[in-house]
Amino acid sequence: MTHALPFDLEGHCASCPIRHRAVCSRCDAEELARMNELKFYRTYSPGQTVALRGETLDFVATVVQGTATLERVTEDGRTQIVGILLPSDFLGRPGRDGLSYDVMAVNEVKLCCFRRKPFESLLDDVPHLQERLLDMTLDELDAARDWMLLLGRKTAREKIASFLVLLANRCDQLNGGKTRGSRHFDLPVSREAIANFTGLTIETVSRQISILRREQLISLDGVRKVTVPDSAALRRAAGDDDINALN
Amino acid sequence: MTHALPFDLEGHCASCPIRHRAVCSRCDAEELARMNELKFYRTYSPGQTVALRGETLDFVATVVQGTATLERVTEDGRTQIVGILLPSDFLGRPGRDGLSYDVMAVNEVKLCCFRRKPFESLLDDVPHLQERLLDMTLDELDAARDWMLLLGRKTAREKIASFLVLLANRCDQLNGGKTRGSRHFDLPVSREAIANFTGLTIETVSRQISILRREQLISLDGVRKVTVPDSAALRRAAGDDDINALN
DNA sequence: CGACCTATTGATACGTATCAACCCGAGTGG
DNA sequence: CCACTCGGGTTGATACGTATCAATAGGTCG
């Protein structure tokens, strides 16, 4: 069930759809040329494990297409999603063998990979690269902390609203400019994944989505397509103050 | 109520107690000399606000002494602590005006500060500095994600046990080598702070601490001094798998 | 069409929040 | 030196939100 990518996989970085947002976004032509030499692509099918906690991971990568989740699991199987990788996000930890979470492909995922050691050399040589990676990591840290507020202090209703706002914003980003007012997007993940992301159960997720729909804060087409008629109203339901939206 | 620092505040970095763990830990003598020129110290008293979310913060800093909390607050006042700064931890966001959380001094806090712009220049010039900052940021991100598992999926009992394990480990780190078996340490924070860190209420925190004491997993001397007779047992109560402890 | 998987909806249980009383040690002032 | 107050901490009774268990619905694929 391989469907065509919107760009030539073996093509040059210049044609890469997420080049302007990825870790390489600040690199100049010469630096890109060097990276172009080293890069290779990998594909994962839906549900496949990309990496396991503690296991050695010999590459780092940028997500070109698809969605992956970062998961932490307790010894008795309770699962918490601690991050979502969308196109342009970075995967891997330079300077360390393994990750502290499992990485799972949600749908078909394409990664632009670099073997770890050569990438670490690149980081040393190419300041643009390290700066950008630091910046992206700081952004992730801010996002993780926003999410800690959600997990620790928000109600089920606020959690679901926040999750939808988060997704809406990130979809906007990927599509370029932010749109005000009504907008719609696809949920890239199942109810179970939403539950594991928000720290709820599937049933509670389902109920809260139904309630938000009944209150017309959202409408659904099927089970995966969401329309938000009034994003400000949804943001209010998310219980954030309005300095900014979640990432 | 200023009590003497264990080193001369105006002294050289060479005598700094947290130099080997801080952002400057990989710098050589020449680089340190340059930083030494730029640094200045600040002190905050218990309860004082160090920085507010969204407000411009014109410096970055390393904690030399004391404890500070990073807090996110909902519009209606629910508070979640999203990080604890202990000696050697870094505060501030290079490349951005403000922070996305409030920073509060828990007890008397001494910061080794740099004005932000000069520090950003330093980052450009001193690869050791940027590498170390990236590494510290990645560690914080891992810690934040561990904490997300706690907030989303752990029971009150596990949360308190995890919190105690976290503190015990970090105190060990600060004191050098890890000790196996029995150990004791001071809680640097109030019950309220523990509640805001674990996503519980004060009352639940108090109850769970009482229960752990009744079960002899910990013992208390007063309300702030904790002894852990069997750290492996406490770690088991924390519900983590044993690949590693929280940070 | 039937099998299967995911999602929804309902009834009940349980864990933690909430509300309230009490305890305790530290200051403070008579 | 003791009575009083005050803030933080503990303990108890009850309420409430979400988990759990169970049944049903809907979509997809053979």
PDB file of C-alpha atoms in Angstrom, chain B residues 98-213:
ATOM      1  CA  GLY B  98      10.714  35.516  27.399  1.00  0.00           C
ATOM      2  CA  LEU B  99       9.953  32.222  29.051  1.00  0.00           C
ATOM      3  CA  SER B 100       6.774  30.169  28.793  1.00  0.00           C
ATOM      4  CA  TYR B 101       6.503  29.664  32.567  1.00  0.00           C
ATOM      5  CA  ASP B 102       6.941  31.570  35.814  1.00  0.00           C
ATOM      6  CA  VAL B 103      10.094  31.061  37.854  1.00  0.00           C
ATOM      7  CA  MET B 104       9.851  31.278  41.656  1.00  0.00           C
ATOM      8  CA  ALA B 105      12.576  31.093  44.267  1.00  0.00           C
ATOM      9  CA  VAL B 106      11.745  28.436  46.856  1.00  0.00           C
ATOM     10  CA  ASN B 107      14.532  29.358  49.261  1.00  0.00           C
ATOM     11  CA  GLU B 108      17.458  31.732  48.938  1.00  0.00           C
ATOM     12  CA  VAL B 109      18.679  31.407  45.353  1.00  0.00           C
ATOM     13  CA  LYS B 110      21.974  32.608  43.885  1.00  0.00           C
ATOM     14  CA  LEU B 111      22.247  32.880  40.129  1.00  0.00           C
ATOM     15  CA  CYS B 112      25.344  33.261  37.993  1.00  0.00           C
ATOM     16  CA  CYS B 113      23.945  35.512  35.250  1.00  0.00           C
ATOM     17  CA  PHE B 114      24.859  36.653  31.759  1.00  0.00           C
ATOM     18  CA  ARG B 115      23.095  39.316  29.775  1.00  0.00           C
ATOM     19  CA  ARG B 116      21.257  37.488  27.056  1.00  0.00           C
ATOM     20  CA  LYS B 117      22.742  39.111  23.954  1.00  0.00           C
ATOM     21  CA  PRO B 118      26.381  38.671  24.997  1.00  0.00           C
ATOM     22  CA  PHE B 119      25.599  35.102  25.995  1.00  0.00           C
ATOM     23  CA  GLU B 120      24.134  34.432  22.562  1.00  0.00           C
ATOM     24  CA  SER B 121      27.372  35.706  21.029  1.00  0.00           C
ATOM     25  CA  LEU B 122      29.263  33.397  23.346  1.00  0.00           C
ATOM     26  CA  LEU B 123      27.154  30.487  22.127  1.00  0.00           C
ATOM     27  CA  ASP B 124      28.126  31.317  18.553  1.00  0.00           C
ATOM     28  CA  ASP B 125      31.822  31.517  19.368  1.00  0.00           C
ATOM     29  CA  VAL B 126      32.226  28.756  21.919  1.00  0.00           C
ATOM     30  CA  PRO B 127      31.119  25.378  20.561  1.00  0.00           C
ATOM     31  CA  HIS B 128      31.707  23.728  23.908  1.00  0.00           C
ATOM     32  CA  LEU B 129      29.098  25.955  25.411  1.00  0.00           C
ATOM     33  CA  GLN B 130      26.442  25.283  22.809  1.00  0.00           C
ATOM     34  CA  GLU B 131      27.093  21.551  22.836  1.00  0.00           C
ATOM     35  CA  ARG B 132      26.715  21.420  26.580  1.00  0.00           C
ATOM     36  CA  LEU B 133      23.547  23.513  26.491  1.00  0.00           C
ATOM     37  CA  LEU B 134      22.067  21.210  23.856  1.00  0.00           C
ATOM     38  CA  ASP B 135      22.936  18.219  25.968  1.00  0.00           C
ATOM     39  CA  MET B 136      21.408  19.743  29.101  1.00  0.00           C
ATOM     40  CA  THR B 137      18.288  20.696  27.182  1.00  0.00           C
ATOM     41  CA  LEU B 138      17.907  17.161  25.843  1.00  0.00           C
ATOM     42  CA  ASP B 139      18.273  15.843  29.390  1.00  0.00           C
ATOM     43  CA  GLU B 140      15.580  18.223  30.595  1.00  0.00           C
ATOM     44  CA  LEU B 141      13.342  17.085  27.770  1.00  0.00           C
ATOM     45  CA  ASP B 142      13.800  13.464  28.797  1.00  0.00           C
ATOM     46  CA  ALA B 143      13.039  14.391  32.400  1.00  0.00           C
ATOM     47  CA  ALA B 144       9.936  16.308  31.323  1.00  0.00           C
ATOM     48  CA  ARG B 145       8.730  13.265  29.406  1.00  0.00           C
ATOM     49  CA  ASP B 146       9.318  10.977  32.351  1.00  0.00           C
ATOM     50  CA  TRP B 147       7.215  13.386  34.323  1.00  0.00           C
ATOM     51  CA  MET B 148       4.466  13.280  31.704  1.00  0.00           C
ATOM     52  CA  LEU B 149       4.158   9.538  32.298  1.00  0.00           C
ATOM     53  CA  LEU B 150       3.818  10.247  35.999  1.00  0.00           C
ATOM     54  CA  LEU B 151       1.207  12.967  35.567  1.00  0.00           C
ATOM     55  CA  GLY B 152      -0.855  11.083  33.026  1.00  0.00           C
ATOM     56  CA  ARG B 153      -0.777   7.518  34.218  1.00  0.00           C
ATOM     57  CA  LYS B 154       0.437   7.045  37.770  1.00  0.00           C
ATOM     58  CA  THR B 155      -1.565   6.709  40.979  1.00  0.00           C
ATOM     59  CA  ALA B 156      -1.174   9.142  43.878  1.00  0.00           C
ATOM     60  CA  ARG B 157       0.986   6.638  45.724  1.00  0.00           C
ATOM     61  CA  GLU B 158       3.263   6.119  42.736  1.00  0.00           C
ATOM     62  CA  LYS B 159       3.482   9.849  42.168  1.00  0.00           C
ATOM     63  CA  ILE B 160       4.722  10.534  45.677  1.00  0.00           C
ATOM     64  CA  ALA B 161       7.159   7.628  45.581  1.00  0.00           C
ATOM     65  CA  SER B 162       8.458   8.833  42.204  1.00  0.00           C
ATOM     66  CA  PHE B 163       8.872  12.343  43.511  1.00  0.00           C
ATOM     67  CA  LEU B 164      10.918  11.116  46.463  1.00  0.00           C
ATOM     68  CA  VAL B 165      13.056   8.943  44.201  1.00  0.00           C
ATOM     69  CA  LEU B 166      13.665  11.889  41.884  1.00  0.00           C
ATOM     70  CA  LEU B 167      14.780  14.106  44.743  1.00  0.00           C
ATOM     71  CA  ALA B 168      16.946  11.412  46.311  1.00  0.00           C
ATOM     72  CA  ASN B 169      18.718  10.893  42.989  1.00  0.00           C
ATOM     73  CA  ARG B 170      19.301  14.555  42.363  1.00  0.00           C
ATOM     74  CA  CYS B 171      20.607  15.102  45.862  1.00  0.00           C
ATOM     75  CA  ASP B 172      22.993  12.198  45.333  1.00  0.00           C
ATOM     76  CA  GLN B 173      24.199  13.725  42.085  1.00  0.00           C
ATOM     77  CA  LEU B 174      24.908  17.026  43.762  1.00  0.00           C
ATOM     78  CA  ASN B 175      26.847  15.253  46.486  1.00  0.00           C
ATOM     79  CA  GLY B 176      28.907  13.273  43.975  1.00  0.00           C
ATOM     80  CA  GLY B 177      28.655   9.490  43.808  1.00  0.00           C
ATOM     81  CA  LYS B 178      25.438   7.552  44.031  1.00  0.00           C
ATOM     82  CA  THR B 179      24.963   5.680  47.277  1.00  0.00           C
ATOM     83  CA  ARG B 180      23.172   2.376  47.354  1.00  0.00           C
ATOM     84  CA  GLY B 181      20.914   1.367  50.203  1.00  0.00           C
ATOM     85  CA  SER B 182      19.812   3.780  52.924  1.00  0.00           C
ATOM     86  CA  ARG B 183      19.997   7.504  52.359  1.00  0.00           C
ATOM     87  CA  HIS B 184      18.390  10.650  53.601  1.00  0.00           C
ATOM     88  CA  PHE B 185      17.829  14.143  52.320  1.00  0.00           C
ATOM     89  CA  ASP B 186      15.874  17.333  52.904  1.00  0.00           C
ATOM     90  CA  LEU B 187      12.697  18.137  51.030  1.00  0.00           C
ATOM     91  CA  PRO B 188      13.521  21.523  49.534  1.00  0.00           C
ATOM     92  CA  VAL B 189       9.839  22.329  49.045  1.00  0.00           C
ATOM     93  CA  SER B 190       6.521  22.561  50.896  1.00  0.00           C
ATOM     94  CA  ARG B 191       3.618  20.133  50.672  1.00  0.00           C
ATOM     95  CA  GLU B 192       1.881  22.603  48.400  1.00  0.00           C
ATOM     96  CA  ALA B 193       4.825  22.552  45.988  1.00  0.00           C
ATOM     97  CA  ILE B 194       4.826  18.755  46.028  1.00  0.00           C
ATOM     98  CA  ALA B 195       1.123  18.853  45.203  1.00  0.00           C
ATOM     99  CA  ASN B 196       1.692  21.271  42.340  1.00  0.00           C
ATOM    100  CA  PHE B 197       4.525  19.136  41.048  1.00  0.00           C
ATOM    101  CA  THR B 198       2.675  15.827  41.156  1.00  0.00           C
ATOM    102  CA  GLY B 199      -0.715  17.140  40.041  1.00  0.00           C
ATOM    103  CA  LEU B 200      -2.361  16.251  43.365  1.00  0.00           C
ATOM    104  CA  THR B 201      -3.887  18.224  46.243  1.00  0.00           C
ATOM    105  CA  ILE B 202      -2.073  19.026  49.474  1.00  0.00           C
ATOM    106  CA  GLU B 203      -4.320  16.644  51.373  1.00  0.00           C
ATOM    107  CA  THR B 204      -3.636  13.717  49.069  1.00  0.00           C
ATOM    108  CA  VAL B 205       0.100  14.389  49.250  1.00  0.00           C
ATOM    109  CA  SER B 206      -0.078  14.407  53.025  1.00  0.00           C
ATOM    110  CA  ARG B 207      -2.075  11.187  53.140  1.00  0.00           C
ATOM    111  CA  GLN B 208       0.227   9.327  50.773  1.00  0.00           C
ATOM    112  CA  ILE B 209       3.318  10.429  52.665  1.00  0.00           C
ATOM    113  CA  SER B 210       1.682   9.179  55.854  1.00  0.00           C
ATOM    114  CA  ILE B 211       0.903   5.850  54.214  1.00  0.00           C
ATOM    115  CA  LEU B 212       4.463   5.411  52.909  1.00  0.00           C
ATOM    116  CA  ARG B 213       5.698   6.172  56.408  1.00  0.00           C
TER     117      ARG B 213
END
